[in-house]
Amino acid sequence: MFALNRLALALMAALAVAGAHAAAGAKTTIVRAAAAKDTSNPVIKVLALNDFHGALESPGTYKADGNAAAVPAGGVDEIAGYIAAARAANPNTVVVSAGDLIGASPLVSALFHDEPTIETMNRAGLDFNAVGNHEFDDGKADLKRMAQGGCHPTDTVNSCRGADVGTPVPFEGAQFKFLAANVANAKTGDTLFKPYGIKAFKAGGKKVKVAFIGLTLKETPQIVTPSAVKGLVFNDEAATINRLVPELRAQGVEAIVVLIHQGGVQTGSTVDINACAGNLDGSPIKTIVSQLDDAVDLVISGHTHAAYNCQLPLASGRLIPVTSANTQGKVLTDIDITLDRATGQVAAITAQNKVVDRSNAAIVPNAQIAGIVAAYKALAAPVANQVIGAITTDVPNTKDAACNMPAGDLIADSQWAATSPSNLGGAQFALMNPGGVRNPGFLYAGSAVGEGDGNVTYGEAFTVQPFGNSLVTLTLTTQQVRDTLEQQFPGCLGQTSTYAKVLLPSKGIRYEWDYTQACGAKVRNLTLTSGAGVQTLVDAAGQVVDAGKTWRVTVNNFLADGGDGFSALKGGSNRLGGAQDIDALSAYLAAYKAPAPAYDPAAANLGKPRIARLDVGTSCP
């Protein structure tokens, strides 16, 4: 009894220390058993990233906390250098990704259907990637091609360019494993990819096994184009994980790591990548972890593009590490798992988020990978470096308290301009989803390609609009327009999102919203100003005016098919397909190319702000 109590006290003390470390921004440590002190026990190194999004080149500078200096971060060649250094120090190293490895990628990867990302990650040494929602951007068939290899079925120009960049032809496919435990064929129940992978490590003359379960958020069908996931079901994350535990136990697995494309964010203004401000309260990932079997030892998460290093309770109350490594390869989570060689169980886990610092002299970037990226960049340069327009100042994708976003306004205007002619749809206004406007928006400062301050290149525009969505103009009644705007808010009219998704309207539309009002009464004073004057769709009391009157409205095909939970748009009639979003954006910016005056986001004729907030909220929810 005394020995048991002493172990319990030691465990409590270790957890207390771990909590203090997390609060101070240091590494997170979880000790499960006294066996952790046995130096003959194997230590497994796990390097984790998430939401890479094909960021082959460094996306810029990054800082680990409020006191740290910003350093040049990321780049797949540098990530490979960190992986090589880790494996040199500990051959028992596993490299994992928690989803969105591909999709919403810069042009240097996206132009070539993300084949460059797969090829460079093969050479960097990735072992497992749990599918994220963006893995489905080009549909399940092309995702299978990413795994298995082969050329794109229709694009013979940009696919299979290995002869030009030094990789095999045809495209080799992933040498790592895609994992999809909760994504299954609706008819057969078979998972799209293997649900988990198992790594065996030698320890004291025997092998100990570690399982890596990979899965994505169950809401994926609501945030991707429905046709891309047709025929697939996305099952509950926690139930899927728990159902696999007995199967893994039967194979002699005692250590279980979850790679999941779902997450949370820290609260407040902290920028400490190793903190856990707010303990992820109210987040989907905390809810999922709270339902997990006690057999789970570690959760590596993603989706929210956040960095955190937390300890969250399982259903049993036992704390485990829950981590996330920001986005675009700027951060790696460095995890040491100590295994009890006698039992195979996890004895201790230490986790720390580390910036992928390109100025770190101890890390040697992978020259082969750098060469592949440079070759793809040269192939893309004639397209990427074209100047397509000009701006007078930054047009960022940041939001104010009412959720106005300068970059989103510009994109909505471009989509309306492309579809307003009667023969192209006769659109009266356009609506843009904020999640489709990527970092950093449009920046005034010139880039390394030398286009000059204020000029916008095609590559820069593509970075903001990387999805390749097509425009759809449809007819909506006033009631359907109002219902669409009500679906911006969690729980309203069937919206299952846990956070607001306030749509960005084109010039002429203005509306107000009040978060404190009941669903169905949040949107007020919705008006359209056009050549016909000011027309009111919803009055100041939230009442629909002339509910049956019709409007021609442009959205992208993602929204038109009910993406982001906007099911009201699926009821639109007289659908007419249009240009791709990036083509509409390029054509719009061409009107602001020298010698024409540059685009001024503060110009009075743009009618800003277009969205007003009536309650006292201070940030976009």
XYZ file of C-alpha atoms in Angstrom:
621
model
C 0.000 0.000 0.000
C 2.840 2.383 0.919
C 4.579 1.776 -2.428
C 1.330 2.354 -4.311
C 0.685 5.600 -2.436
C 4.220 6.751 -3.117
C 3.732 6.113 -6.828
C 0.461 8.002 -6.757
C 2.112 10.951 -5.017
C 4.909 10.928 -7.567
C 2.420 10.922 -10.379
C 0.488 13.820 -8.834
C 3.681 15.784 -8.408
C 4.686 15.160 -12.006
C 1.306 16.337 -13.250
C 1.561 19.469 -11.144
C 4.970 20.205 -12.606
C 3.606 19.572 -16.084
C 0.818 22.064 -15.493
C 3.322 24.669 -14.340
C 5.430 24.073 -17.440
C 2.425 24.509 -19.721
C 1.492 27.763 -18.051
C 5.022 29.068 -18.427
C 5.225 28.145 -22.097
C 7.697 25.300 -21.672
C 7.363 21.696 -22.694
C 4.451 19.559 -21.530
C 5.351 16.429 -19.581
C 3.055 13.563 -18.663
C 4.367 10.721 -16.471
C 2.228 7.623 -16.291
C 4.340 5.105 -14.376
C 7.511 4.691 -12.359
C 8.965 2.702 -15.254
C 9.717 6.045 -16.900
C 12.859 6.211 -14.757
C 14.237 3.004 -16.285
C 16.922 4.236 -18.705
C 16.709 1.001 -20.707
C 13.184 1.858 -21.780
C 12.955 2.970 -25.439
C 12.183 6.603 -26.239
C 10.189 7.161 -29.406
C 10.552 10.553 -31.084
C 7.444 11.863 -32.842
C 7.689 14.971 -35.016
C 4.262 16.347 -35.889
C 2.878 19.020 -38.167
C -0.605 19.932 -39.353
C -2.272 22.107 -41.982
C 0.819 22.248 -44.179
C -1.279 23.241 -47.226
C 1.493 22.657 -49.727
C 3.686 25.438 -48.290
C 6.854 24.254 -50.027
C 8.566 27.598 -49.508
C 8.833 29.557 -46.275
C 5.636 31.570 -45.774
C 7.559 34.249 -43.861
C 8.647 34.950 -40.303
C 7.183 33.579 -37.097
C 7.742 34.000 -33.362
C 7.303 31.402 -30.638
C 6.001 33.797 -27.986
C 5.625 37.453 -27.102
C 9.242 37.699 -25.954
C 10.848 35.886 -28.873
C 12.239 37.462 -32.001
C 10.522 36.688 -35.272
C 12.581 34.288 -37.368
C 12.273 33.058 -40.974
C 10.231 29.892 -40.628
C 9.153 26.845 -42.588
C 9.963 25.538 -46.033
C 9.897 21.836 -46.819
C 13.691 21.694 -47.252
C 14.143 23.063 -43.724
C 11.518 20.703 -42.309
C 13.453 17.838 -43.900
C 16.595 19.112 -42.170
C 14.887 19.014 -38.785
C 13.633 15.491 -39.494
C 17.105 14.309 -40.522
C 18.627 15.770 -37.360
C 16.012 14.063 -35.203
C 16.565 10.691 -36.870
C 20.327 11.023 -36.523
C 19.884 11.560 -32.785
C 17.209 8.879 -32.391
C 16.579 6.281 -35.105
C 13.215 5.572 -33.442
C 11.676 8.690 -34.991
C 8.214 8.861 -36.561
C 6.997 11.852 -38.596
C 3.260 12.501 -38.734
C 0.759 15.019 -40.090
C -2.691 15.777 -38.704
C -4.292 16.607 -42.040
C -4.544 19.263 -44.756
C -1.122 18.327 -46.030
C -2.427 19.298 -49.468
C -5.195 21.574 -50.734
C -5.512 25.365 -50.530
C -1.869 25.391 -51.572
C 0.336 28.084 -53.122
C 0.670 28.033 -56.894
C 4.038 26.252 -56.834
C 2.220 23.166 -55.555
C -1.387 23.712 -56.666
C -0.576 24.357 -60.341
C 0.848 20.837 -60.437
C -2.089 19.281 -58.547
C -0.073 19.098 -55.307
C 2.236 16.447 -56.735
C 5.237 18.549 -55.556
C 4.056 18.346 -51.948
C 3.742 14.573 -52.064
C 7.123 14.178 -53.754
C 8.989 16.427 -51.320
C 7.297 14.931 -48.257
C 8.341 11.504 -49.511
C 11.938 12.688 -49.456
C 11.582 14.530 -46.165
C 10.524 11.304 -44.468
C 6.852 11.684 -43.575
C 5.365 8.429 -42.246
C 1.643 9.076 -41.739
C -0.875 11.722 -42.783
C -4.408 11.722 -41.396
C -6.744 13.045 -44.072
C -8.095 16.555 -43.497
C -10.986 18.268 -45.194
C -8.712 19.867 -47.810
C -7.423 16.488 -48.914
C -10.839 16.219 -50.593
C -10.637 19.511 -52.538
C -10.197 17.673 -55.847
C -12.433 14.757 -54.900
C -11.850 11.285 -53.548
C -10.612 9.914 -56.894
C -7.731 12.397 -57.085
C -6.969 11.852 -53.404
C -6.568 8.162 -54.194
C -4.206 9.196 -57.000
C -2.164 11.185 -54.505
C -1.684 7.985 -52.545
C -1.205 5.552 -55.414
C 0.488 7.651 -58.095
C -0.197 8.187 -61.791
C -0.846 11.202 -63.978
C -3.826 13.525 -63.732
C -6.615 12.194 -65.966
C -7.140 15.437 -67.896
C -4.259 17.877 -67.268
C -1.417 16.592 -69.389
C 0.508 19.869 -69.170
C 1.005 20.336 -65.432
C 0.858 16.767 -64.122
C 3.749 14.285 -64.146
C 6.498 16.895 -64.619
C 9.086 14.681 -62.943
C 11.448 14.759 -65.920
C 11.756 18.532 -65.454
C 12.258 18.520 -61.680
C 14.149 15.304 -60.956
C 11.379 12.986 -59.744
C 9.990 9.795 -61.310
C 7.574 9.731 -64.220
C 4.739 8.971 -63.915
C 3.991 10.672 -60.591
C 5.143 8.282 -57.875
C 2.370 8.796 -55.305
C 2.833 8.893 -51.550
C 5.494 6.722 -49.939
C 3.862 7.516 -46.607
C 0.462 6.269 -45.474
C -2.767 8.228 -45.658
C -5.037 7.333 -42.720
C -8.821 7.725 -42.589
C -10.380 5.758 -39.742
C -13.737 7.548 -39.832
C -14.147 8.001 -43.606
C -15.954 5.086 -45.191
C -17.749 4.012 -48.333
C -21.445 4.552 -47.659
C -22.396 1.245 -49.316
C -19.673 -1.129 -48.176
C -18.498 0.449 -44.936
C -14.865 0.062 -46.024
C -12.628 2.916 -44.956
C -11.217 5.119 -47.713
C -7.686 4.473 -46.399
C -6.339 2.323 -43.593
C -7.683 3.450 -40.207
C -4.311 3.251 -38.493
C -0.658 2.406 -38.880
C 1.531 0.495 -36.433
C 5.240 1.006 -35.870
C 7.276 -1.588 -33.973
C 10.432 -0.634 -32.082
C 13.091 -2.854 -30.550
C 13.616 -2.646 -26.807
C 15.637 -5.030 -24.702
C 15.436 -7.851 -27.216
C 11.706 -7.500 -27.832
C 9.448 -5.322 -29.941
C 7.051 -2.744 -28.595
C 4.299 -1.383 -30.820
C 2.870 2.112 -31.220
C -0.373 2.641 -33.141
C -1.245 5.862 -34.980
C -4.972 6.312 -35.646
C -5.769 8.935 -38.267
C -9.084 10.655 -38.868
C -10.717 13.924 -39.849
C -13.564 16.013 -38.525
C -16.982 14.457 -39.004
C -18.318 17.776 -40.377
C -16.130 17.519 -43.484
C -19.126 17.117 -45.863
C -20.343 20.542 -44.742
C -17.088 22.336 -45.541
C -16.054 20.794 -48.855
C -17.820 20.672 -52.190
C -20.455 17.937 -51.750
C -19.598 16.234 -55.043
C -16.038 15.714 -53.782
C -17.215 13.409 -50.975
C -20.240 11.855 -52.643
C -20.666 8.251 -51.562
C -18.617 8.687 -48.389
C -19.714 8.842 -44.762
C -17.777 10.655 -42.033
C -18.341 8.947 -38.711
C -18.103 10.297 -35.177
C -14.464 10.779 -34.212
C -14.542 9.598 -30.588
C -16.741 6.584 -31.289
C -14.423 5.548 -34.144
C -11.303 5.773 -31.982
C -12.847 3.870 -29.092
C -14.104 1.131 -31.412
C -10.538 0.518 -32.633
C -9.011 0.089 -29.169
C -9.913 -3.623 -28.721
C -8.643 -4.361 -32.239
C -5.305 -2.739 -31.451
C -5.066 -4.428 -28.076
C -5.546 -7.798 -29.816
C -2.447 -7.020 -31.891
C -0.364 -6.366 -28.799
C -0.493 -2.575 -29.019
C -0.380 -0.737 -25.703
C 0.622 2.750 -26.918
C -1.959 4.668 -28.970
C -1.476 8.046 -30.670
C -4.389 9.842 -32.369
C -3.811 12.083 -35.393
C -6.994 14.075 -35.858
C -7.910 16.929 -38.140
C -9.972 18.828 -35.601
C -8.871 21.311 -32.990
C -9.347 24.402 -30.900
C -7.636 27.715 -30.146
C -6.111 29.416 -27.160
C -8.071 32.286 -25.670
C -6.875 35.836 -25.151
C -4.015 37.527 -26.942
C -1.320 34.972 -26.143
C 1.157 34.066 -28.852
C 2.954 31.440 -26.757
C 3.007 28.306 -28.896
C 3.543 26.111 -25.830
C 0.745 27.540 -23.726
C -2.853 26.407 -23.380
C -4.703 29.588 -22.445
C -8.337 28.757 -21.798
C -7.689 24.988 -21.900
C -9.471 24.848 -25.283
C -12.785 25.200 -23.454
C -15.780 24.923 -25.756
C -13.718 23.539 -28.623
C -14.591 20.433 -30.662
C -11.284 18.772 -29.834
C -11.791 19.053 -26.082
C -15.225 17.456 -26.417
C -13.764 14.616 -28.463
C -10.881 13.967 -26.054
C -13.285 13.928 -23.090
C -15.030 10.900 -24.652
C -11.927 8.837 -25.423
C -10.970 5.475 -23.960
C -8.253 5.479 -21.311
C -6.075 3.518 -23.734
C -5.340 6.686 -25.746
C -2.030 8.288 -24.774
C -1.570 11.303 -27.040
C -3.676 13.434 -29.397
C -2.052 15.421 -32.208
C -4.642 17.805 -33.644
C -5.087 20.385 -36.401
C -7.666 22.178 -38.566
C -7.761 25.461 -36.618
C -4.284 26.635 -37.745
C -3.465 27.268 -34.084
C -0.472 26.406 -31.922
C -1.047 25.015 -28.442
C 0.408 22.480 -26.037
C -2.273 21.252 -23.671
C -3.159 18.560 -21.176
C -6.794 17.525 -21.415
C -8.754 14.844 -19.576
C -9.958 11.613 -21.125
C -13.310 10.105 -20.150
C -11.485 8.520 -17.189
C -10.178 11.901 -16.050
C -6.565 11.024 -16.859
C -4.689 13.898 -18.505
C -2.958 13.383 -21.839
C -1.070 15.782 -24.109
C -3.121 17.434 -26.865
C -1.005 19.427 -29.297
C -1.219 21.473 -32.481
C 1.571 23.046 -34.550
C 0.129 26.146 -36.223
C 0.115 25.920 -40.034
C 2.205 25.982 -43.234
C 5.128 24.146 -41.661
C 6.205 27.036 -39.464
C 6.131 24.848 -36.331
C 6.897 21.219 -35.516
C 5.733 19.493 -32.351
C 8.688 17.594 -30.882
C 7.399 14.694 -28.781
C 9.295 12.054 -26.794
C 7.323 8.952 -25.802
C 9.002 6.700 -23.258
C 7.734 3.128 -23.490
C 7.907 0.520 -20.732
C 9.849 -2.265 -22.453
C 8.284 -4.861 -20.174
C 4.650 -3.961 -20.880
C 4.754 -1.837 -24.036
C 2.746 0.853 -22.253
C 3.557 4.542 -22.308
C 5.549 5.488 -19.248
C 6.023 9.194 -20.001
C 5.410 11.771 -22.734
C 7.155 15.091 -23.237
C 5.908 17.513 -25.910
C 7.204 20.870 -27.080
C 6.283 23.055 -30.044
C 9.344 24.372 -31.849
C 9.597 26.947 -34.616
C 11.112 25.588 -37.843
C 13.810 28.248 -37.767
C 15.584 28.714 -41.093
C 18.350 30.646 -39.353
C 19.248 27.684 -37.125
C 22.851 26.911 -38.084
C 22.611 23.425 -36.567
C 20.051 22.338 -39.164
C 21.070 21.550 -42.742
C 18.238 22.060 -45.252
C 17.752 19.195 -47.680
C 19.452 20.242 -50.922
C 17.650 17.684 -53.099
C 14.270 18.896 -51.898
C 15.285 22.533 -52.340
C 16.227 21.698 -55.924
C 12.869 20.069 -56.629
C 11.023 23.091 -55.256
C 13.209 25.475 -57.252
C 12.528 23.503 -60.430
C 8.776 23.567 -59.899
C 8.972 27.277 -59.103
C 10.779 27.894 -62.394
C 8.056 25.982 -64.257
C 5.368 28.062 -62.568
C 7.168 31.410 -62.898
C 5.750 32.501 -66.287
C 2.275 32.198 -64.797
C 2.999 33.243 -61.220
C 4.986 36.419 -61.912
C 2.544 38.132 -64.251
C 1.377 41.467 -62.829
C -2.412 41.468 -63.007
C -3.291 44.647 -61.092
C -2.262 47.178 -58.475
C -3.367 48.324 -55.004
C -2.763 51.538 -53.078
C -2.277 49.841 -49.700
C -2.578 46.449 -48.016
C -5.903 44.680 -48.569
C -5.688 42.095 -45.776
C -7.894 39.164 -44.847
C -8.264 40.384 -41.266
C -11.751 41.068 -39.901
C -13.233 43.836 -37.801
C -15.821 43.282 -35.055
C -18.651 43.138 -37.591
C -16.638 40.643 -39.709
C -15.936 43.023 -42.600
C -12.818 41.858 -44.437
C -11.076 44.066 -47.050
C -9.760 41.156 -49.139
C -13.160 39.463 -49.020
C -14.854 42.644 -50.228
C -12.534 42.783 -53.225
C -13.183 39.143 -54.101
C -16.961 39.503 -53.727
C -16.837 42.511 -56.059
C -14.820 40.556 -58.613
C -17.356 37.749 -58.588
C -20.275 40.133 -59.011
C -18.488 41.946 -61.858
C -17.852 38.653 -63.662
C -21.508 37.598 -63.519
C -23.510 40.834 -63.654
C -23.841 40.987 -67.480
C -27.190 39.531 -68.492
C -25.588 36.882 -70.679
C -23.298 35.764 -67.840
C -25.902 35.408 -65.116
C -27.422 38.834 -64.550
C -26.229 38.860 -60.934
C -27.465 41.681 -58.721
C -24.961 40.929 -55.984
C -22.462 38.313 -54.789
C -21.640 36.671 -51.460
C -18.217 35.264 -50.538
C -17.376 32.812 -47.728
C -14.637 34.152 -45.425
C -12.866 30.793 -45.137
C -12.177 30.958 -48.860
C -9.993 34.055 -48.472
C -6.530 32.900 -47.446
C -3.582 34.572 -45.730
C -2.259 37.151 -46.023
C -4.647 38.869 -48.404
C -3.122 41.337 -50.848
C 0.045 43.065 -49.640
C 1.319 46.393 -50.957
C 5.026 45.625 -50.519
C 6.741 44.090 -53.520
C 7.859 40.469 -53.351
C 11.145 38.765 -54.156
C 10.184 38.364 -57.834
C 10.645 42.131 -58.287
C 7.179 43.210 -59.446
C 7.461 46.386 -57.336
C 5.423 47.898 -54.511
C 1.697 48.003 -55.095
C 1.669 45.507 -57.936
C -0.254 42.243 -57.543
C 1.014 39.142 -59.325
C -1.047 36.167 -60.391
C 0.853 34.047 -57.868
C -0.064 36.420 -55.053
C -3.708 36.420 -56.104
C -3.696 32.639 -56.325
C -2.369 32.435 -52.773
C -5.481 34.317 -51.640
C -7.844 32.326 -53.920
C -6.304 28.847 -54.273
C -9.379 26.635 -54.479
C -10.233 26.685 -58.164
C -13.936 27.080 -57.425
C -16.278 28.061 -60.235
C -18.901 30.783 -59.931
C -22.592 29.939 -59.833
C -25.367 32.496 -60.315
C -28.741 31.391 -59.019
C -32.169 32.798 -58.317
C -33.110 33.238 -54.655
C -36.256 34.635 -53.095
C -35.924 37.359 -50.500
C -36.797 34.741 -47.903
C -33.960 32.496 -49.110
C -31.499 35.405 -49.041
C -32.484 36.220 -45.487
C -32.303 32.525 -44.462
C -28.825 32.295 -45.971
C -27.630 35.232 -43.871
C -29.232 33.764 -40.752
C -27.268 30.562 -41.380
C -24.106 32.564 -40.790
C -24.586 31.949 -37.083
C -24.130 28.741 -35.048
C -27.280 26.662 -34.659
C -29.413 28.884 -36.878
C -31.761 27.257 -39.403
C -29.821 24.010 -39.433
C -26.318 25.483 -39.267
C -24.169 22.982 -37.345
C -20.970 25.054 -37.185
C -19.848 26.052 -33.718
C -18.629 29.465 -34.863
C -19.973 32.284 -37.032
C -19.242 32.378 -40.766
C -20.294 35.869 -41.775
C -20.521 36.138 -45.563
C -18.841 39.016 -47.374
C -21.150 40.929 -49.738
C -20.350 42.748 -52.952
C -20.769 46.496 -53.473
C -24.332 47.724 -53.003
C -25.329 45.227 -50.318
C -25.441 46.390 -46.728
C -26.817 44.644 -43.678
C -26.684 44.701 -39.891
C -26.659 41.837 -37.427
C -27.196 41.372 -33.714
C -25.622 38.272 -32.172
C -27.816 38.555 -29.065
C -31.066 38.061 -30.964
C -32.728 34.704 -31.494
C -32.051 32.702 -34.647
C -34.215 34.053 -37.422
C -34.036 37.589 -36.080
C -30.317 38.367 -36.112
C -30.152 40.043 -39.554
C -31.592 43.573 -39.866
C -31.675 46.412 -42.393
C -30.616 44.348 -45.399
C -30.622 46.636 -48.422
C -29.382 46.628 -52.006
C -28.378 49.925 -53.628
C -28.245 49.802 -57.415
C -29.428 51.694 -60.480
C -32.957 50.909 -59.309
C -32.323 52.849 -56.093
C -32.317 51.461 -52.545
C -34.340 48.281 -52.133
C -35.039 46.805 -48.701
C -34.984 43.030 -48.289
C -35.137 42.874 -44.475
C -36.327 45.809 -42.376
C -34.997 47.271 -39.130
C -37.151 44.896 -37.074
C -35.790 41.819 -38.847
C -38.914 41.279 -40.953
C -38.603 40.060 -44.545
C -39.984 42.509 -47.108
C -41.717 40.876 -50.088
C -40.591 37.338 -49.249
C -41.336 35.965 -52.714
C -39.464 38.554 -54.737
C -36.499 37.046 -56.589
C -32.873 38.071 -56.925
C -29.962 36.840 -58.981
C -27.087 36.065 -56.626
C -23.564 34.801 -57.333
C -21.653 32.491 -55.006
C -18.908 29.942 -55.634
C -19.854 26.337 -56.328
C -18.777 25.329 -52.816
C -21.448 27.577 -51.299
C -23.999 26.847 -54.013
C -23.882 23.168 -53.101
C -24.492 23.913 -49.414
C -20.876 24.166 -48.250
C -20.119 25.680 -44.824
C -23.640 24.688 -43.780
C -25.417 27.186 -46.059
C -28.142 24.729 -47.048
C -30.544 27.548 -48.009
C -28.441 28.162 -51.116
C -29.144 24.636 -52.346
C -32.726 25.777 -52.908
C -31.681 28.336 -55.501
C -33.122 27.911 -58.988
C -32.002 28.702 -62.552
C -28.367 27.946 -61.788
C -25.841 29.174 -64.320
C -22.178 28.218 -64.093
C -19.524 30.846 -64.614
C -15.795 31.484 -64.619
C -13.330 30.160 -62.069
C -12.912 32.399 -59.043
C -9.248 33.145 -59.777
C -10.110 34.136 -63.355
C -12.824 36.502 -62.139
C -10.387 38.018 -59.657
C -7.685 38.455 -62.308
C -10.109 40.124 -64.717
C -11.341 42.495 -62.010
C -7.837 43.534 -60.957
C -6.912 44.150 -64.598
C -9.046 47.305 -64.448
C -6.625 48.603 -61.791
C -3.406 47.857 -63.661
C -1.127 50.701 -64.727
C -1.683 53.106 -66.378
C -5.121 52.877 -64.738
C -5.335 54.057 -61.079
C -4.615 51.364 -58.485
C -7.371 49.749 -56.419
C -8.079 51.747 -53.260
C -9.920 49.646 -50.621
C -11.082 52.839 -48.894
C -12.630 54.405 -52.005
C -16.026 55.935 -51.259
C -17.709 54.330 -54.252
C -17.111 50.859 -52.792
C -19.758 51.516 -50.132
C -17.914 50.394 -47.017
C -18.443 49.199 -44.399
C -20.986 46.799 -45.826
C -21.690 44.966 -42.586
C -22.589 46.627 -39.284
C -22.923 45.017 -35.872
C -25.642 46.075 -33.462
C -24.535 44.325 -30.264
C -21.443 45.198 -28.246
C -19.097 42.471 -29.513
C -15.526 43.631 -30.029
C -14.277 40.906 -32.370
C -15.680 38.780 -35.170
C -17.086 35.671 -33.442
